[in-house]
PDB file of C-alpha atoms in Angstrom:
ATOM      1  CA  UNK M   1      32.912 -27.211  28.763  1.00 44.00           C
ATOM      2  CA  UNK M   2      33.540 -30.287  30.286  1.00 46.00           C
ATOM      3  CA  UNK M   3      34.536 -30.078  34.454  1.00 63.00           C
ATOM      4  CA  UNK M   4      33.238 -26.513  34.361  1.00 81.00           C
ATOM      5  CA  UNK M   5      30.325 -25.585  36.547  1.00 93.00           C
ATOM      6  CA  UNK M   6      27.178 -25.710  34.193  1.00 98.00           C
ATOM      7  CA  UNK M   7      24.597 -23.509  36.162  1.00 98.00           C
ATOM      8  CA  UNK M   8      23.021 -19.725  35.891  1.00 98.00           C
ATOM      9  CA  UNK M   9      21.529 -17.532  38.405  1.00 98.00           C
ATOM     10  CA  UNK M  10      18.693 -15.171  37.011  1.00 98.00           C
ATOM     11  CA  UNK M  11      16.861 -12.227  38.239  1.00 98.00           C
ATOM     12  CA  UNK M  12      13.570 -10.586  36.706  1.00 98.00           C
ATOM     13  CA  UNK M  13      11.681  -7.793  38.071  1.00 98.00           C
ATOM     14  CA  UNK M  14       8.943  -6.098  36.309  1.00 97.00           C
ATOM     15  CA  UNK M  15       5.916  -4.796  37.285  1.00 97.00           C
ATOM     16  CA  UNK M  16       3.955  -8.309  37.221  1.00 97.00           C
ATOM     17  CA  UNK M  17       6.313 -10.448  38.421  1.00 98.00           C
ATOM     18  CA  UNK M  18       9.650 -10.819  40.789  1.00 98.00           C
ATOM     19  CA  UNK M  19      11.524 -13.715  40.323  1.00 98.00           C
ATOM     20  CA  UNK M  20      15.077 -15.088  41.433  1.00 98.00           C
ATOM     21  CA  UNK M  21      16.050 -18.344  39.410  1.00 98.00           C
ATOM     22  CA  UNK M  22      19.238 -20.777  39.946  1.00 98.00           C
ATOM     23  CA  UNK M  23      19.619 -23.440  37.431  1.00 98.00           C
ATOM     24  CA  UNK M  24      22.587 -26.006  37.297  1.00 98.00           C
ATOM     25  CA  UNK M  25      22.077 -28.569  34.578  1.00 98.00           C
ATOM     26  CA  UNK M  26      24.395 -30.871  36.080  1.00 98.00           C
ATOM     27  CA  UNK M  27      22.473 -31.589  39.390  1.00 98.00           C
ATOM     28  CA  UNK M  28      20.627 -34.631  41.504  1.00 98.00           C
ATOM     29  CA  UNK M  29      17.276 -33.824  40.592  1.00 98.00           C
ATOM     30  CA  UNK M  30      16.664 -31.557  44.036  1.00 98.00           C
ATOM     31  CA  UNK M  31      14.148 -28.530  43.748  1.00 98.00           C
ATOM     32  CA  UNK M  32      13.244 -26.104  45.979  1.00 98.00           C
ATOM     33  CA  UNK M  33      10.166 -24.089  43.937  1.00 98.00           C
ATOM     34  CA  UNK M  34       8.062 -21.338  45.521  1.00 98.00           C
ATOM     35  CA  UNK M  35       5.480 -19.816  43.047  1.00 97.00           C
ATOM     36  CA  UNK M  36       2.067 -18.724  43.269  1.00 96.00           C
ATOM     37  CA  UNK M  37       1.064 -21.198  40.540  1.00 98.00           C
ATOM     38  CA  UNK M  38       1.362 -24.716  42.308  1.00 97.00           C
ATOM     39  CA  UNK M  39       0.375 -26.706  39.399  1.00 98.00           C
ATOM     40  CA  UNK M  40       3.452 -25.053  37.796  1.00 98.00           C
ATOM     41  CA  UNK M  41       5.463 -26.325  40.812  1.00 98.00           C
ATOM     42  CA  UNK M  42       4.335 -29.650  40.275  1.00 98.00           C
ATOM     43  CA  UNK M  43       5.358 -29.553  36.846  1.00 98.00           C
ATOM     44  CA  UNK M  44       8.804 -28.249  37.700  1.00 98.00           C
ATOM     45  CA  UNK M  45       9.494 -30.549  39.996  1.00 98.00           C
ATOM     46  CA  UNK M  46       9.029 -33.725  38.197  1.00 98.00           C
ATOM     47  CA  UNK M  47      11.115 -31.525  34.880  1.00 98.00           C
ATOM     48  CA  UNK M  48      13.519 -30.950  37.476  1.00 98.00           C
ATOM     49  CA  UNK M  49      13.285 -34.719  39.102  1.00 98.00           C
ATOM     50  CA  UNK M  50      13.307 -36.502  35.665  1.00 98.00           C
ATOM     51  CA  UNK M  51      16.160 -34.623  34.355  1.00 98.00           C
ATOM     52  CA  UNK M  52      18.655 -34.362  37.096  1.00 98.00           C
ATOM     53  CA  UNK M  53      18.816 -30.964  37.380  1.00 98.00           C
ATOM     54  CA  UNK M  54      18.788 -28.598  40.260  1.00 98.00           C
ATOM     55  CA  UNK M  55      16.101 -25.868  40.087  1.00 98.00           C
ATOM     56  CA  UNK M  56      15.233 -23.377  42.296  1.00 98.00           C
ATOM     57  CA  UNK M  57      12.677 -20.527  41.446  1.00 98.00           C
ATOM     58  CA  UNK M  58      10.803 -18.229  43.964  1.00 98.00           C
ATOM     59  CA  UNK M  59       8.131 -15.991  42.353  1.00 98.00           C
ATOM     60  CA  UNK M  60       5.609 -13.421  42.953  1.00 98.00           C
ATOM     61  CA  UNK M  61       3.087 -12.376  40.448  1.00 97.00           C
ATOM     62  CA  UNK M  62      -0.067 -10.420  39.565  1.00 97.00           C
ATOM     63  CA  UNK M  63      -2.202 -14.149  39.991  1.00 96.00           C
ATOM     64  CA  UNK M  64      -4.987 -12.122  41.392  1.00 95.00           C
ATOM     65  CA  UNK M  65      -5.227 -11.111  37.500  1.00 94.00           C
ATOM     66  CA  UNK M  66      -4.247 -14.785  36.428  1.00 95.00           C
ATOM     67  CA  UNK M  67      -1.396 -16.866  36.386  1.00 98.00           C
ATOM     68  CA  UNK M  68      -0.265 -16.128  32.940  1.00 98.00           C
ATOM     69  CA  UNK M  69       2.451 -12.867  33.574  1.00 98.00           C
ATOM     70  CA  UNK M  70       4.097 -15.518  36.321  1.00 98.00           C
ATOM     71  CA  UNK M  71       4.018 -18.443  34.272  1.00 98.00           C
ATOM     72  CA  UNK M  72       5.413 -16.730  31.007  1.00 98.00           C
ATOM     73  CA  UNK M  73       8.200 -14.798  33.226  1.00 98.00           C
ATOM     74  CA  UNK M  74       9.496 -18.103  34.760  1.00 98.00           C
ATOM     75  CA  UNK M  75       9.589 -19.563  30.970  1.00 98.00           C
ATOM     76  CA  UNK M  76      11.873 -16.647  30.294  1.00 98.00           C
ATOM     77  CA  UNK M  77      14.329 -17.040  33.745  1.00 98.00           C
ATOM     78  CA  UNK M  78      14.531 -20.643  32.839  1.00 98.00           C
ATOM     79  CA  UNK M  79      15.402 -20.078  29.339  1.00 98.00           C
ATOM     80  CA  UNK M  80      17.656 -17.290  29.818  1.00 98.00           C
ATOM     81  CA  UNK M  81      19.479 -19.638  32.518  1.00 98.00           C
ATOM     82  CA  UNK M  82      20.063 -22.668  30.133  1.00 98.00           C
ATOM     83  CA  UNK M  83      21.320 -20.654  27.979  1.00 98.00           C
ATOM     84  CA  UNK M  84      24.045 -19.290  30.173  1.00 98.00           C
ATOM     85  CA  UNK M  85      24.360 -22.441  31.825  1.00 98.00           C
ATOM     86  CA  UNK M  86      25.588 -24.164  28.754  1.00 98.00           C
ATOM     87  CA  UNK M  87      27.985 -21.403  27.297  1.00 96.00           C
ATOM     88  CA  UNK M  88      29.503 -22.455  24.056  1.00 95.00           C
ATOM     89  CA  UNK M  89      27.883 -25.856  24.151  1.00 96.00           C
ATOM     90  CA  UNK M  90      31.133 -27.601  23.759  1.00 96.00           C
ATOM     91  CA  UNK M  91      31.095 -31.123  23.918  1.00 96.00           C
ATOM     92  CA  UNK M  92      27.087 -31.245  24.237  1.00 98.00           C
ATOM     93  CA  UNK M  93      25.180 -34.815  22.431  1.00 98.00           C
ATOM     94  CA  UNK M  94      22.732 -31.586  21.284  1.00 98.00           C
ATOM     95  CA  UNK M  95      20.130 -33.807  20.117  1.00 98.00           C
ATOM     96  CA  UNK M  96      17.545 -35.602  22.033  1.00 98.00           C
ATOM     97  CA  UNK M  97      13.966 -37.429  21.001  1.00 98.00           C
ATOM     98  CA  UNK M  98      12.109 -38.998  23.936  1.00 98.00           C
ATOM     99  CA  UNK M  99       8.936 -40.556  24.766  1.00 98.00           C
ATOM    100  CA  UNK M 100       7.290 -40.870  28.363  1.00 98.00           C
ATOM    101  CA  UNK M 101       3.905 -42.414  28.960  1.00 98.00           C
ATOM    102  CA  UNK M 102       1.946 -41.503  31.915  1.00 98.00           C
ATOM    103  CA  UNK M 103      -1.200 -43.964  32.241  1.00 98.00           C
ATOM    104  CA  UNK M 104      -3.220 -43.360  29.234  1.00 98.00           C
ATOM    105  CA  UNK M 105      -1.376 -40.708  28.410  1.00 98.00           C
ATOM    106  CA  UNK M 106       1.920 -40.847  25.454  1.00 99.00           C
ATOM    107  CA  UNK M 107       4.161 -37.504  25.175  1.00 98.00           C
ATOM    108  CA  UNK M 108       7.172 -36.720  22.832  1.00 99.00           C
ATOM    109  CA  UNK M 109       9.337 -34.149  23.162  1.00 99.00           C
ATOM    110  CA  UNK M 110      12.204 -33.570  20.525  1.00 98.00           C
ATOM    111  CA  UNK M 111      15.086 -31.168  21.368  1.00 98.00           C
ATOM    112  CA  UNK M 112      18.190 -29.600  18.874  1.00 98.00           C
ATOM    113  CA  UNK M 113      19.801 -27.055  21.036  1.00 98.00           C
ATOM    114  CA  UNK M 114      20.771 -24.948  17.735  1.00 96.00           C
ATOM    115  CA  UNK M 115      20.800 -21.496  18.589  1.00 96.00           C
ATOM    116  CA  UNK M 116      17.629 -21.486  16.305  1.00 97.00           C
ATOM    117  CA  UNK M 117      14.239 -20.970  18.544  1.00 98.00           C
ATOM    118  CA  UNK M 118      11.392 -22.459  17.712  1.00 98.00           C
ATOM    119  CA  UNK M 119       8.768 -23.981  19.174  1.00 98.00           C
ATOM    120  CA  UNK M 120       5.987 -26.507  17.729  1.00 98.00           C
ATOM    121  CA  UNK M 121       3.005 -28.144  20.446  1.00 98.00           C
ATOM    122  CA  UNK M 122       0.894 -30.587  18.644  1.00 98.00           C
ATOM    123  CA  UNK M 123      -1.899 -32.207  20.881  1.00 97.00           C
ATOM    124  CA  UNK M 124      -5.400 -31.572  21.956  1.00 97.00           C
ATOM    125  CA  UNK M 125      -6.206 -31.209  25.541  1.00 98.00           C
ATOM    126  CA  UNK M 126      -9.732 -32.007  26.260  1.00 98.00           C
ATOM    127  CA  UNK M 127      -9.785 -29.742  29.496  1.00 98.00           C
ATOM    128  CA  UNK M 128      -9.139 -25.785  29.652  1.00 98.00           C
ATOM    129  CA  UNK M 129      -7.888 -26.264  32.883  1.00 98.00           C
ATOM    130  CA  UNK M 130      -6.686 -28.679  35.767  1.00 98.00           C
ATOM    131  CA  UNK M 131      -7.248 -27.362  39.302  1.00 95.00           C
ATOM    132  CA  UNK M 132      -7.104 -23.010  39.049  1.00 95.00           C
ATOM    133  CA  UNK M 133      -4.543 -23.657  36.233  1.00 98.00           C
ATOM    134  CA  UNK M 134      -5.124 -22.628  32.444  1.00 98.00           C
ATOM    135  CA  UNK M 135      -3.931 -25.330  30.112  1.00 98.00           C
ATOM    136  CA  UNK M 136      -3.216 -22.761  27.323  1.00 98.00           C
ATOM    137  CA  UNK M 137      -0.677 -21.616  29.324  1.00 98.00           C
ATOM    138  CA  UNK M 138       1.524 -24.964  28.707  1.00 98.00           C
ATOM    139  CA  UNK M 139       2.218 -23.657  25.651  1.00 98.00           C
ATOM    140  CA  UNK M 140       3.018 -20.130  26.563  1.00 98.00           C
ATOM    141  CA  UNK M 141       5.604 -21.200  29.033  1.00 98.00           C
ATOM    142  CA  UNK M 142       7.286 -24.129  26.815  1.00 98.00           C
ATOM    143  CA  UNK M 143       7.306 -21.549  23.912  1.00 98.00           C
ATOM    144  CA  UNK M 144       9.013 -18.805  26.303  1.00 98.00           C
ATOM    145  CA  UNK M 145      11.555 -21.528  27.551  1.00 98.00           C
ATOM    146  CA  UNK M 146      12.456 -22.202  23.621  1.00 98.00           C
ATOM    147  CA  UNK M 147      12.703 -18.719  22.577  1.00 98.00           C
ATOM    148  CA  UNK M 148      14.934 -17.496  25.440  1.00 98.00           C
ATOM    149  CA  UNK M 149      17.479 -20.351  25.532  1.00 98.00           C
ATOM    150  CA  UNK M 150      17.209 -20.485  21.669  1.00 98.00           C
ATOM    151  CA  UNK M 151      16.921 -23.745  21.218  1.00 98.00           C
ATOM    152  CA  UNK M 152      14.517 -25.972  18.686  1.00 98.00           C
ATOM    153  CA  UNK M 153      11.517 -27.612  20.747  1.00 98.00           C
ATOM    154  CA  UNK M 154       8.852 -29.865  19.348  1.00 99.00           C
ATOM    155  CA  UNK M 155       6.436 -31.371  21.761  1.00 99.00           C
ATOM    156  CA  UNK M 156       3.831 -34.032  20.423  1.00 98.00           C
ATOM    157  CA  UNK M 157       1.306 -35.199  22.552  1.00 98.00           C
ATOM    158  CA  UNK M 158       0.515 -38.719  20.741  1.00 98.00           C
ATOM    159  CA  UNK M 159      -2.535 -39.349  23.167  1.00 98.00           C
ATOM    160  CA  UNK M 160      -4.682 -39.093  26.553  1.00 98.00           C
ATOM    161  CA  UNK M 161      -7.539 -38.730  28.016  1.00 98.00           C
ATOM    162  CA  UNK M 162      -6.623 -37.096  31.056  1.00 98.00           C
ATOM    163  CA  UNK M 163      -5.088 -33.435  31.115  1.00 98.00           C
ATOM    164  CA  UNK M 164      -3.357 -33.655  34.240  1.00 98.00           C
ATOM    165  CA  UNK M 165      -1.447 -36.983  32.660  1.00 98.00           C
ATOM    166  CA  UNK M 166      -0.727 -35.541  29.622  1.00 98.00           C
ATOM    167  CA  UNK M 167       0.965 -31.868  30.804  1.00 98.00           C
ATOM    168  CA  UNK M 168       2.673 -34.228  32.982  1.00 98.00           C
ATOM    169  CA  UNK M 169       4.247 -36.524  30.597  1.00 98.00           C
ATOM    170  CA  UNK M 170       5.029 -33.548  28.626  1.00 99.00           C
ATOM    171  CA  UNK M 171       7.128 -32.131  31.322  1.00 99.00           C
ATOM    172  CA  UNK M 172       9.150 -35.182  32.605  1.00 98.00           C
ATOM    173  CA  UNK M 173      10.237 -36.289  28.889  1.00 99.00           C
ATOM    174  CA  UNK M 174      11.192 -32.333  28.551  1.00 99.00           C
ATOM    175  CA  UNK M 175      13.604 -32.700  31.601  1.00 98.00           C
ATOM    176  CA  UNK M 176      14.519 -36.605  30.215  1.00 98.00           C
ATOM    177  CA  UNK M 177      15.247 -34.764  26.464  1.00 98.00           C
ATOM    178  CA  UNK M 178      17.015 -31.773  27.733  1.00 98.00           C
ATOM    179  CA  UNK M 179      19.260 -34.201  29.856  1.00 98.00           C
ATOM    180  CA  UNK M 180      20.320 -36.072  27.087  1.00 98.00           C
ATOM    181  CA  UNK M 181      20.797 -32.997  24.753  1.00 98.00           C
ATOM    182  CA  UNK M 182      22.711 -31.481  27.287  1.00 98.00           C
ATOM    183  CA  UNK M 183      24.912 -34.654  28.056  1.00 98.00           C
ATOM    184  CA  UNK M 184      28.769 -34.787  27.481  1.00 97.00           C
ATOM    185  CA  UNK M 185      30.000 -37.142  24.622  1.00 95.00           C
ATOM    186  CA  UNK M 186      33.585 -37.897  24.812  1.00 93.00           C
ATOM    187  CA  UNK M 187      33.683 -38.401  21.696  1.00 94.00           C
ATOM    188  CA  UNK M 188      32.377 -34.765  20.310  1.00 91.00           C
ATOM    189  CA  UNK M 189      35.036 -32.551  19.728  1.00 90.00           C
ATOM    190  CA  UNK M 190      34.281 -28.745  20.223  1.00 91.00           C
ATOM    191  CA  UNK M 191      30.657 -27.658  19.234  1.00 91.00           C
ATOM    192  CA  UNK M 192      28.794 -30.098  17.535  1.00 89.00           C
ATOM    193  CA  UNK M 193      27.865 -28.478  14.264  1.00 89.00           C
ATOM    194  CA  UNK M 194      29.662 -27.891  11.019  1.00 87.00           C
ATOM    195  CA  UNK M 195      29.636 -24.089  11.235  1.00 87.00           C
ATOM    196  CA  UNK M 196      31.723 -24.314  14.267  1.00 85.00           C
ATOM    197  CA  UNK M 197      29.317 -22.237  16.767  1.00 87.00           C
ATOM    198  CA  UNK M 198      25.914 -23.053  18.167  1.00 88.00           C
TER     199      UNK M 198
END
């Protein structure tokens, strides 16, 4: 896969959402994000900022209901579009286990892009919401994102005291994790796994 073009273009229409999603895993860290959920864009852009990607999503959804159709539907664009982006997975590190603090805040995600989803959040939030946005829905996106690009995702948040600084450090070590996973070793040859496909 190496010298290819690692990136996907998605489309989703339904009846709750409309959303057109480009995703290139090998990019400078520039996003250009227009949702109705703009703690979600804040989120995406420091995923997309931390793990040099390029991202751009527009989306409409049924927010006056709540955010929830929106934010689960861009889980499933950006999962369907890593995926794609990474084809056979040739050549990938596939592994990845990183920390990032923010303030008080510790976060850990771990990432095996096995062709396996799964999808474990351990922490405790002590807010039910920062700003207009639903903290349970953290975990419905990260869970959509694992399931659709069918990889394994554990995300620990270690500590905090402030909800805004924990989601956050959750999403930047994503993007740092999923950059490293994602990565090119030299030194793999072909898929990296003994059965030969991912």
């Amino acid at each position: 896969m190496a010298g290819e073009a690692r990136r996907a273009d998605i489309a989703r229409k339904t009846n709750e959402t409309d959303i057109q999603l480009s995703f290139n895993v090998d990019g400078a860290g520039t996003s250009k994000l227009e949702t109705d959920v703009p703690f979600l864009n804040h989120m995406l852009d420091l995923f997309t900022k931390h793990g040099q990607f390029d991202l751009s999503v527009e989306a409409r959804g049924d927010v006056d209901i709540d955010d929830h159709h929106t934010v689960e539907d861009i889980g499933i664009c950006l999962g369907a579009a890593l995926k794609e982006a990474l084809g056979d997975k040739r050549g990938i590190k596939r592994y990845a286990s990183v920390f990032v603090p923010m303030d008080e805040a510790l976060a850990q995600v771990v990432i095996d892009i096995s062709g396996r989803p799964h999808f474990e959040l351990k922490g405790e939030f002590p807010a039910a919401t920062v700003g207009t946005f639903t903290v349970e829905l953290v975990h419905e996106f990260l869970w959509k994102l694992a399931l659709e690009s069918r990889i394994t995702l554990h995300v620990i948040v270690h500590y905090g005291r402030n909800t805004h600084h924990m989601i956050e450090a959750v999403f930047k070590a994503l993007g740092r994790a999923l950059d490293e996973a994602t990565s090119i070793d030299p030194r793999v040859q072909g898929v990296p796994s003994t059965k030969g496909v991912l």
